[in-house]
Amino acid sequence: MPDVTRRMLSLLATLQSGRSFGGGDLAARIGVSPRTLRRDVDRLREYGYPVETRPGPGGHYRLIAGAAMPPLMLEDDEAVAVLLGLAALASTGSAAEGSVDEAATRAYGKVEQYLPKRLRHRIARLRASLDTGDVAAPSTSAGYLSELADAIAHRRVAAFDYRRANGAASSRRVEPHRQVHHLQRWYLLAWDLGKGDWRVFRTDRIDALRVSTNEFEPRAAPPALDYLMEGIRGNREKVVFTIEAPAGQVAEAFRHDTVELTPIEDGARTRVVMHQDSWVWPLATLASLDAGFAIEAPLRFMAGYRGFAARLAAAAGGGAGSEAARSEVTQSRASGK
């Protein structure tokens, strides 16, 4: 926490005791000079906190009792970040009642009233200037995220009904450990008491969550994000692309995929590592980059890429190249690739 923020919070906490403080006494308590104290008091007033000052002998600083206190002490850039964060979160999901995205939508419409007066008009103008596109993502219960956070903090066993991707349903009792947000999805890493092992659950597939009063002893847990990534990869094959484009351009193209990017040489090329269960998935992204690339992949994937390249060349037509492409297609079919 920056020193100025810590100092401001300390000053506010001292004044909220309801007492009146002489300037020298208050400056000593906060550990600042009288000049710095005056500046900090002025800053509190800018945030909307009514600090009364009485100068001269017997003078004091006092927070006016009964005044409404704004709950957020934000700098200008922090307020902008809060608004943009709410806008981004509100654009995901289906706005189901009680979901995180629906709550963000409601908060987005009234956030300025919780900000210092000097920021309210600026934030209102920023909000009025924004349009956000919808992002396809499942809605997740804000209440469930909060309840799971409490269960993790207090080490309490949780039970819930769970729906797998294939529709199969089951009842689970778990020791919740961490919540993870990845690619617009929320996940729970927990020790599954029925399976006797660590499991990752999609929070949007959890129903009828119950947190018990039974406490559990903490276990040595794997890093949550790493464990999630291993689970996502599962039995997928590792594929490596070396793309003739800078990392920033490649990252934008693969923004909806889980990939590892490494700039190589002078930054003009990028190494992309991903795990896929089909050679088909990266093709549209590679085409959108309009850049040369090399592929390192398992033989069954390479056969798929060669066959597709031949079919694409044949479809494009044109002389000897087309004849070579048709020959490649014939050979691929004959070999069963």
Tab-separated table of C-alpha atoms in Angstrom:
chain	number	residue	atom	x	y	z
A	1	MET	CA	0.000	0.000	0.000
A	2	PRO	CA	1.479	3.414	-0.891
A	3	ASP	CA	2.601	5.501	2.118
A	4	VAL	CA	0.122	8.274	1.343
A	5	THR	CA	-2.780	5.797	1.299
A	6	ARG	CA	-1.684	4.225	4.595
A	7	ARG	CA	-1.305	7.679	6.103
A	8	MET	CA	-4.757	8.778	4.923
A	9	LEU	CA	-6.407	5.651	6.316
A	10	SER	CA	-4.616	6.159	9.632
A	11	LEU	CA	-5.773	9.782	9.781
A	12	LEU	CA	-9.353	8.820	8.938
A	13	ALA	CA	-9.398	6.036	11.539
A	14	THR	CA	-8.118	8.441	14.193
A	15	LEU	CA	-10.695	11.111	13.383
A	16	GLN	CA	-13.525	8.555	13.306
A	17	SER	CA	-13.015	8.028	17.037
A	18	GLY	CA	-15.240	11.119	17.431
A	19	ARG	CA	-12.725	13.084	19.501
A	20	SER	CA	-11.294	16.525	18.812
A	21	PHE	CA	-7.523	16.665	18.307
A	22	GLY	CA	-5.142	19.562	18.528
A	23	GLY	CA	-2.966	20.002	15.468
A	24	GLY	CA	0.284	19.031	17.197
A	25	ASP	CA	-1.237	16.011	18.904
A	26	LEU	CA	-2.861	14.735	15.703
A	27	ALA	CA	0.316	15.244	13.655
A	28	ALA	CA	2.300	13.291	16.248
A	29	ARG	CA	-0.207	10.428	16.244
A	30	ILE	CA	-0.037	10.101	12.463
A	31	GLY	CA	3.720	10.681	12.390
A	32	VAL	CA	3.748	13.664	10.015
A	33	SER	CA	4.607	17.344	10.126
A	34	PRO	CA	1.857	19.942	10.772
A	35	ARG	CA	2.181	21.053	7.137
A	36	THR	CA	1.639	17.492	5.844
A	37	LEU	CA	-1.289	17.106	8.233
A	38	ARG	CA	-2.965	20.190	6.758
A	39	ARG	CA	-2.527	18.810	3.239
A	40	ASP	CA	-3.954	15.431	4.280
A	41	VAL	CA	-6.969	17.068	5.928
A	42	ASP	CA	-7.597	19.037	2.730
A	43	ARG	CA	-7.413	15.778	0.763
A	44	LEU	CA	-9.975	14.163	3.095
A	45	ARG	CA	-12.306	17.067	2.435
A	46	GLU	CA	-11.857	16.553	-1.326
A	47	TYR	CA	-12.943	12.945	-0.807
A	48	GLY	CA	-16.118	14.235	0.849
A	49	TYR	CA	-15.253	13.734	4.543
A	50	PRO	CA	-16.401	16.789	6.553
A	51	VAL	CA	-13.422	17.626	8.775
A	52	GLU	CA	-14.040	20.650	10.986
A	53	THR	CA	-11.034	22.854	11.745
A	54	ARG	CA	-10.850	25.447	14.501
A	55	PRO	CA	-7.665	27.551	14.278
A	56	GLY	CA	-5.824	29.440	17.005
A	57	PRO	CA	-5.262	28.623	20.693
A	58	GLY	CA	-7.414	25.692	21.705
A	59	GLY	CA	-7.984	24.861	18.040
A	60	HIS	CA	-8.661	21.358	16.877
A	61	TYR	CA	-9.526	18.961	14.059
A	62	ARG	CA	-12.761	17.003	14.330
A	63	LEU	CA	-14.841	14.806	12.034
A	64	ILE	CA	-18.417	16.103	12.081
A	65	ALA	CA	-20.674	13.542	13.755
A	66	GLY	CA	-23.671	12.114	11.920
A	67	ALA	CA	-22.470	13.077	8.441
A	68	ALA	CA	-22.803	10.552	5.633
A	69	MET	CA	-19.402	9.048	4.916
A	70	PRO	CA	-18.536	8.042	1.344
A	71	PRO	CA	-17.301	4.430	1.531
A	72	LEU	CA	-14.653	4.664	-1.204
A	73	MET	CA	-11.413	6.644	-1.046
A	74	LEU	CA	-10.231	6.379	-4.647
A	75	GLU	CA	-7.747	8.292	-6.729
A	76	ASP	CA	-8.898	9.372	-10.197
A	77	ASP	CA	-7.286	6.468	-12.045
A	78	GLU	CA	-8.570	3.967	-9.464
A	79	ALA	CA	-12.140	5.190	-9.963
A	80	VAL	CA	-11.767	4.819	-13.737
A	81	ALA	CA	-10.415	1.273	-13.255
A	82	VAL	CA	-13.403	0.366	-11.034
A	83	LEU	CA	-15.888	1.591	-13.624
A	84	LEU	CA	-14.142	-0.157	-16.517
A	85	GLY	CA	-13.873	-3.362	-14.490
A	86	LEU	CA	-17.618	-3.310	-13.819
A	87	ALA	CA	-18.310	-2.596	-17.495
A	88	ALA	CA	-16.171	-5.535	-18.595
A	89	LEU	CA	-17.742	-7.897	-16.054
A	90	ALA	CA	-21.267	-6.754	-16.927
A	91	SER	CA	-20.650	-7.612	-20.591
A	92	THR	CA	-20.179	-11.333	-19.812
A	93	GLY	CA	-22.795	-13.970	-19.107
A	94	SER	CA	-26.548	-13.807	-19.555
A	95	ALA	CA	-27.439	-11.421	-16.691
A	96	ALA	CA	-29.249	-14.198	-14.823
A	97	GLU	CA	-30.744	-13.039	-11.530
A	98	GLY	CA	-28.186	-13.214	-8.729
A	99	SER	CA	-25.237	-13.690	-11.083
A	100	VAL	CA	-21.953	-11.793	-10.917
A	101	ASP	CA	-22.590	-10.160	-14.295
A	102	GLU	CA	-26.098	-9.063	-13.267
A	103	ALA	CA	-24.729	-7.573	-10.024
A	104	ALA	CA	-22.007	-5.787	-11.989
A	105	THR	CA	-24.660	-4.345	-14.305
A	106	ARG	CA	-26.561	-2.916	-11.337
A	107	ALA	CA	-23.418	-1.557	-9.662
A	108	TYR	CA	-22.248	-0.048	-12.953
A	109	GLY	CA	-25.338	2.140	-13.065
A	110	LYS	CA	-24.845	3.698	-9.643
A	111	VAL	CA	-21.147	3.569	-8.821
A	112	GLU	CA	-20.667	7.341	-9.019
A	113	GLN	CA	-22.809	7.981	-5.938
A	114	TYR	CA	-20.225	6.109	-3.847
A	115	LEU	CA	-17.323	8.239	-5.077
A	116	PRO	CA	-15.985	11.571	-3.829
A	117	LYS	CA	-17.944	14.539	-5.170
A	118	ARG	CA	-15.012	15.757	-7.254
A	119	LEU	CA	-15.096	12.475	-9.250
A	120	ARG	CA	-18.814	11.895	-9.711
A	121	HIS	CA	-19.354	14.036	-12.809
A	122	ARG	CA	-16.218	12.696	-14.477
A	123	ILE	CA	-17.214	9.070	-13.862
A	124	ALA	CA	-20.786	9.766	-14.998
A	125	ARG	CA	-19.428	11.186	-18.262
A	126	LEU	CA	-17.122	8.196	-18.706
A	127	ARG	CA	-20.018	5.790	-18.122
A	128	ALA	CA	-22.179	7.659	-20.633
A	129	SER	CA	-19.416	7.413	-23.247
A	130	LEU	CA	-18.971	3.614	-23.055
A	131	ASP	CA	-20.425	0.817	-25.152
A	132	THR	CA	-19.388	-2.793	-24.523
A	133	GLY	CA	-19.934	-5.848	-26.661
A	134	ASP	CA	-21.378	-9.005	-25.151
A	135	VAL	CA	-18.969	-11.836	-24.369
A	136	ALA	CA	-20.294	-15.389	-24.489
A	137	ALA	CA	-19.715	-16.839	-21.019
A	138	PRO	CA	-21.800	-18.715	-18.451
A	139	SER	CA	-23.371	-16.703	-15.640
A	140	THR	CA	-22.026	-17.550	-12.189
A	141	SER	CA	-23.856	-16.979	-8.914
A	142	ALA	CA	-22.398	-14.074	-6.948
A	143	GLY	CA	-23.819	-15.662	-3.809
A	144	TYR	CA	-22.030	-18.949	-4.452
A	145	LEU	CA	-18.694	-17.194	-4.972
A	146	SER	CA	-19.176	-15.363	-1.683
A	147	GLU	CA	-20.267	-18.488	0.221
A	148	LEU	CA	-17.322	-20.467	-1.132
A	149	ALA	CA	-14.973	-17.664	-0.120
A	150	ASP	CA	-16.337	-17.867	3.442
A	151	ALA	CA	-15.983	-21.656	3.425
A	152	ILE	CA	-12.365	-21.362	2.281
A	153	ALA	CA	-11.577	-18.704	4.891
A	154	HIS	CA	-13.152	-20.687	7.758
A	155	ARG	CA	-12.080	-24.131	6.460
A	156	ARG	CA	-15.596	-25.505	6.335
A	157	VAL	CA	-16.844	-28.483	4.349
A	158	ALA	CA	-19.177	-27.661	1.450
A	159	ALA	CA	-21.708	-29.886	-0.307
A	160	PHE	CA	-23.399	-29.335	-3.660
A	161	ASP	CA	-24.975	-30.951	-6.697
A	162	TYR	CA	-22.724	-30.896	-9.746
A	163	ARG	CA	-23.465	-31.132	-13.461
A	164	ARG	CA	-20.676	-32.341	-15.734
A	165	ALA	CA	-20.244	-31.094	-19.315
A	166	ASN	CA	-21.997	-34.226	-20.620
A	167	GLY	CA	-25.010	-33.597	-18.378
A	168	ALA	CA	-24.210	-36.280	-15.796
A	169	ALA	CA	-25.204	-35.196	-12.280
A	170	SER	CA	-23.647	-36.102	-8.937
A	171	SER	CA	-23.566	-34.956	-5.308
A	172	ARG	CA	-20.246	-33.838	-3.867
A	173	ARG	CA	-18.791	-33.073	-0.437
A	174	VAL	CA	-15.561	-31.140	-0.593
A	175	GLU	CA	-12.978	-29.192	1.343
A	176	PRO	CA	-12.807	-25.949	-0.703
A	177	HIS	CA	-9.330	-24.516	-1.196
A	178	ARG	CA	-9.151	-21.817	-3.901
A	179	GLN	CA	-11.321	-20.059	-6.496
A	180	VAL	CA	-9.837	-19.389	-9.931
A	181	HIS	CA	-10.966	-17.108	-12.756
A	182	HIS	CA	-9.758	-18.158	-16.201
A	183	LEU	CA	-11.055	-17.200	-19.666
A	184	GLN	CA	-14.389	-15.852	-18.374
A	185	ARG	CA	-15.042	-18.966	-16.253
A	186	TRP	CA	-14.972	-19.409	-12.482
A	187	TYR	CA	-13.541	-22.606	-10.985
A	188	LEU	CA	-13.231	-24.140	-7.529
A	189	LEU	CA	-10.218	-26.217	-6.499
A	190	ALA	CA	-11.274	-28.539	-3.679
A	191	TRP	CA	-10.418	-31.821	-2.021
A	192	ASP	CA	-13.244	-34.192	-2.987
A	193	LEU	CA	-14.051	-36.253	0.106
A	194	GLY	CA	-15.815	-38.902	-1.974
A	195	LYS	CA	-12.960	-39.324	-4.474
A	196	GLY	CA	-10.137	-38.803	-1.985
A	197	ASP	CA	-8.311	-36.494	-4.366
A	198	TRP	CA	-8.103	-32.912	-5.628
A	199	ARG	CA	-10.752	-31.897	-8.143
A	200	VAL	CA	-11.617	-28.756	-10.103
A	201	PHE	CA	-15.274	-27.760	-10.474
A	202	ARG	CA	-16.850	-25.169	-12.764
A	203	THR	CA	-18.733	-22.878	-10.391
A	204	ASP	CA	-21.524	-22.230	-12.912
A	205	ARG	CA	-22.281	-25.988	-12.843
A	206	ILE	CA	-22.759	-26.041	-9.061
A	207	ASP	CA	-26.306	-26.186	-7.667
A	208	ALA	CA	-27.794	-26.345	-4.162
A	209	LEU	CA	-24.600	-25.245	-2.423
A	210	ARG	CA	-24.547	-25.892	1.332
A	211	VAL	CA	-21.729	-24.884	3.645
A	212	SER	CA	-21.645	-26.896	6.851
A	213	THR	CA	-20.281	-25.997	10.269
A	214	ASN	CA	-17.829	-28.906	10.058
A	215	GLU	CA	-14.267	-27.628	9.905
A	216	PHE	CA	-11.346	-29.399	8.253
A	217	GLU	CA	-7.587	-29.352	8.674
A	218	PRO	CA	-5.712	-27.667	5.796
A	219	ARG	CA	-3.942	-29.914	3.280
A	220	ALA	CA	-0.863	-29.303	1.162
A	221	ALA	CA	-2.566	-28.195	-2.046
A	222	PRO	CA	-1.203	-27.874	-5.586
A	223	PRO	CA	-1.014	-24.373	-7.132
A	224	ALA	CA	-4.635	-23.775	-8.123
A	225	LEU	CA	-4.077	-22.270	-11.573
A	226	ASP	CA	-1.448	-24.867	-12.537
A	227	TYR	CA	-3.746	-27.690	-11.456
A	228	LEU	CA	-6.601	-26.187	-13.442
A	229	MET	CA	-4.445	-25.906	-16.554
A	230	GLU	CA	-3.349	-29.529	-16.260
A	231	GLY	CA	-6.974	-30.570	-16.018
A	232	ILE	CA	-7.951	-28.499	-19.051
A	233	ARG	CA	-5.153	-30.062	-21.072
A	234	GLY	CA	-6.150	-33.581	-20.013
A	235	ASN	CA	-5.239	-35.986	-22.823
A	236	ARG	CA	-4.779	-33.219	-25.369
A	237	GLU	CA	-1.759	-33.182	-27.651
A	238	LYS	CA	0.967	-30.550	-27.448
A	239	VAL	CA	1.261	-28.453	-30.600
A	240	VAL	CA	3.953	-25.822	-31.224
A	241	PHE	CA	3.719	-23.077	-33.847
A	242	THR	CA	6.534	-20.735	-34.794
A	243	ILE	CA	4.753	-17.742	-36.316
A	244	GLU	CA	6.336	-14.967	-38.360
A	245	ALA	CA	4.644	-12.206	-36.360
A	246	PRO	CA	5.382	-10.268	-33.153
A	247	ALA	CA	4.047	-11.542	-29.833
A	248	GLY	CA	1.536	-8.720	-29.397
A	249	GLN	CA	-0.164	-9.528	-32.691
A	250	VAL	CA	-0.147	-13.252	-31.939
A	251	ALA	CA	-1.540	-12.721	-28.421
A	252	GLU	CA	-4.443	-10.728	-29.830
A	253	ALA	CA	-5.239	-13.485	-32.344
A	254	PHE	CA	-5.157	-16.232	-29.676
A	255	ARG	CA	-6.898	-14.153	-26.964
A	256	HIS	CA	-9.645	-16.772	-26.500
A	257	ASP	CA	-7.239	-19.721	-26.253
A	258	THR	CA	-4.987	-21.020	-23.510
A	259	VAL	CA	-1.505	-20.662	-24.973
A	260	GLU	CA	2.097	-19.998	-23.947
A	261	LEU	CA	3.798	-17.272	-25.998
A	262	THR	CA	7.544	-16.702	-26.273
A	263	PRO	CA	9.066	-13.944	-28.455
A	264	ILE	CA	12.121	-15.198	-30.348
A	265	GLU	CA	15.067	-13.535	-32.062
A	266	ASP	CA	14.418	-9.821	-32.522
A	267	GLY	CA	10.733	-10.092	-31.590
A	268	ALA	CA	9.613	-10.543	-35.195
A	269	ARG	CA	8.684	-14.188	-34.541
A	270	THR	CA	6.712	-15.881	-31.776
A	271	ARG	CA	6.681	-19.419	-30.417
A	272	VAL	CA	3.180	-20.611	-29.495
A	273	VAL	CA	2.601	-23.706	-27.350
A	274	MET	CA	-0.931	-25.030	-26.972
A	275	HIS	CA	-2.688	-28.298	-26.163
A	276	GLN	CA	-5.502	-29.497	-28.429
A	277	ASP	CA	-7.612	-32.598	-28.948
A	278	SER	CA	-8.012	-31.864	-32.676
A	279	TRP	CA	-5.745	-30.379	-35.321
A	280	VAL	CA	-8.701	-28.329	-36.610
A	281	TRP	CA	-9.042	-25.751	-33.808
A	282	PRO	CA	-6.076	-23.417	-34.507
A	283	LEU	CA	-6.697	-23.108	-38.261
A	284	ALA	CA	-9.037	-20.111	-38.266
A	285	THR	CA	-6.745	-18.189	-35.902
A	286	LEU	CA	-3.671	-18.960	-38.004
A	287	ALA	CA	-5.496	-17.811	-41.136
A	288	SER	CA	-6.480	-14.537	-39.471
A	289	LEU	CA	-2.838	-13.711	-38.726
A	290	ASP	CA	-1.860	-13.723	-42.414
A	291	ALA	CA	1.707	-14.689	-41.500
A	292	GLY	CA	4.012	-17.576	-42.260
A	293	PHE	CA	4.389	-20.329	-39.667
A	294	ALA	CA	5.986	-23.709	-38.966
A	295	ILE	CA	4.304	-26.568	-37.077
A	296	GLU	CA	5.633	-29.122	-34.589
A	297	ALA	CA	2.867	-31.621	-33.812
A	298	PRO	CA	2.148	-35.360	-33.385
A	299	LEU	CA	2.043	-37.382	-36.600
A	300	ARG	CA	-1.746	-37.729	-36.571
A	301	PHE	CA	-2.085	-33.945	-36.396
A	302	MET	CA	0.492	-33.434	-39.148
A	303	ALA	CA	-1.432	-35.813	-41.407
A	304	GLY	CA	-4.537	-33.722	-40.833
A	305	TYR	CA	-2.716	-30.476	-41.643
A	306	ARG	CA	-1.170	-31.932	-44.823
A	307	GLY	CA	-4.484	-33.304	-46.000
A	308	PHE	CA	-6.231	-29.986	-45.369
A	309	ALA	CA	-3.470	-28.059	-47.144
A	310	ALA	CA	-3.887	-30.327	-50.161
A	311	ARG	CA	-7.658	-29.931	-50.193
A	312	LEU	CA	-7.365	-26.153	-49.835
A	313	ALA	CA	-4.855	-25.944	-52.700
A	314	ALA	CA	-7.057	-28.144	-54.884
A	315	ALA	CA	-10.085	-25.982	-54.124
A	316	ALA	CA	-8.147	-22.833	-55.069
A	317	GLY	CA	-7.403	-24.421	-58.489
A	318	GLY	CA	-4.693	-23.467	-60.955
A	319	GLY	CA	-2.351	-25.469	-63.143
A	320	ALA	CA	0.496	-27.623	-61.940
A	321	GLY	CA	-0.008	-26.602	-58.342
A	322	SER	CA	-3.544	-27.908	-58.478
A	323	GLU	CA	-2.367	-31.199	-60.016
A	324	ALA	CA	0.174	-31.600	-57.204
A	325	ALA	CA	-2.495	-30.838	-54.635
A	326	ARG	CA	-4.870	-33.434	-56.124
A	327	SER	CA	-2.041	-35.967	-56.061
A	328	GLU	CA	-1.462	-35.217	-52.361
A	329	VAL	CA	-5.171	-35.695	-51.642
A	330	THR	CA	-5.161	-39.032	-53.487
A	331	GLN	CA	-2.090	-40.230	-51.565
A	332	SER	CA	-3.605	-39.135	-48.244
A	333	ARG	CA	-6.835	-41.035	-48.941
A	334	ALA	CA	-4.959	-44.108	-50.128
A	335	SER	CA	-2.848	-44.212	-46.959
A	336	GLY	CA	-5.881	-43.637	-44.743
A	337	LYS	CA	-4.525	-40.382	-43.326
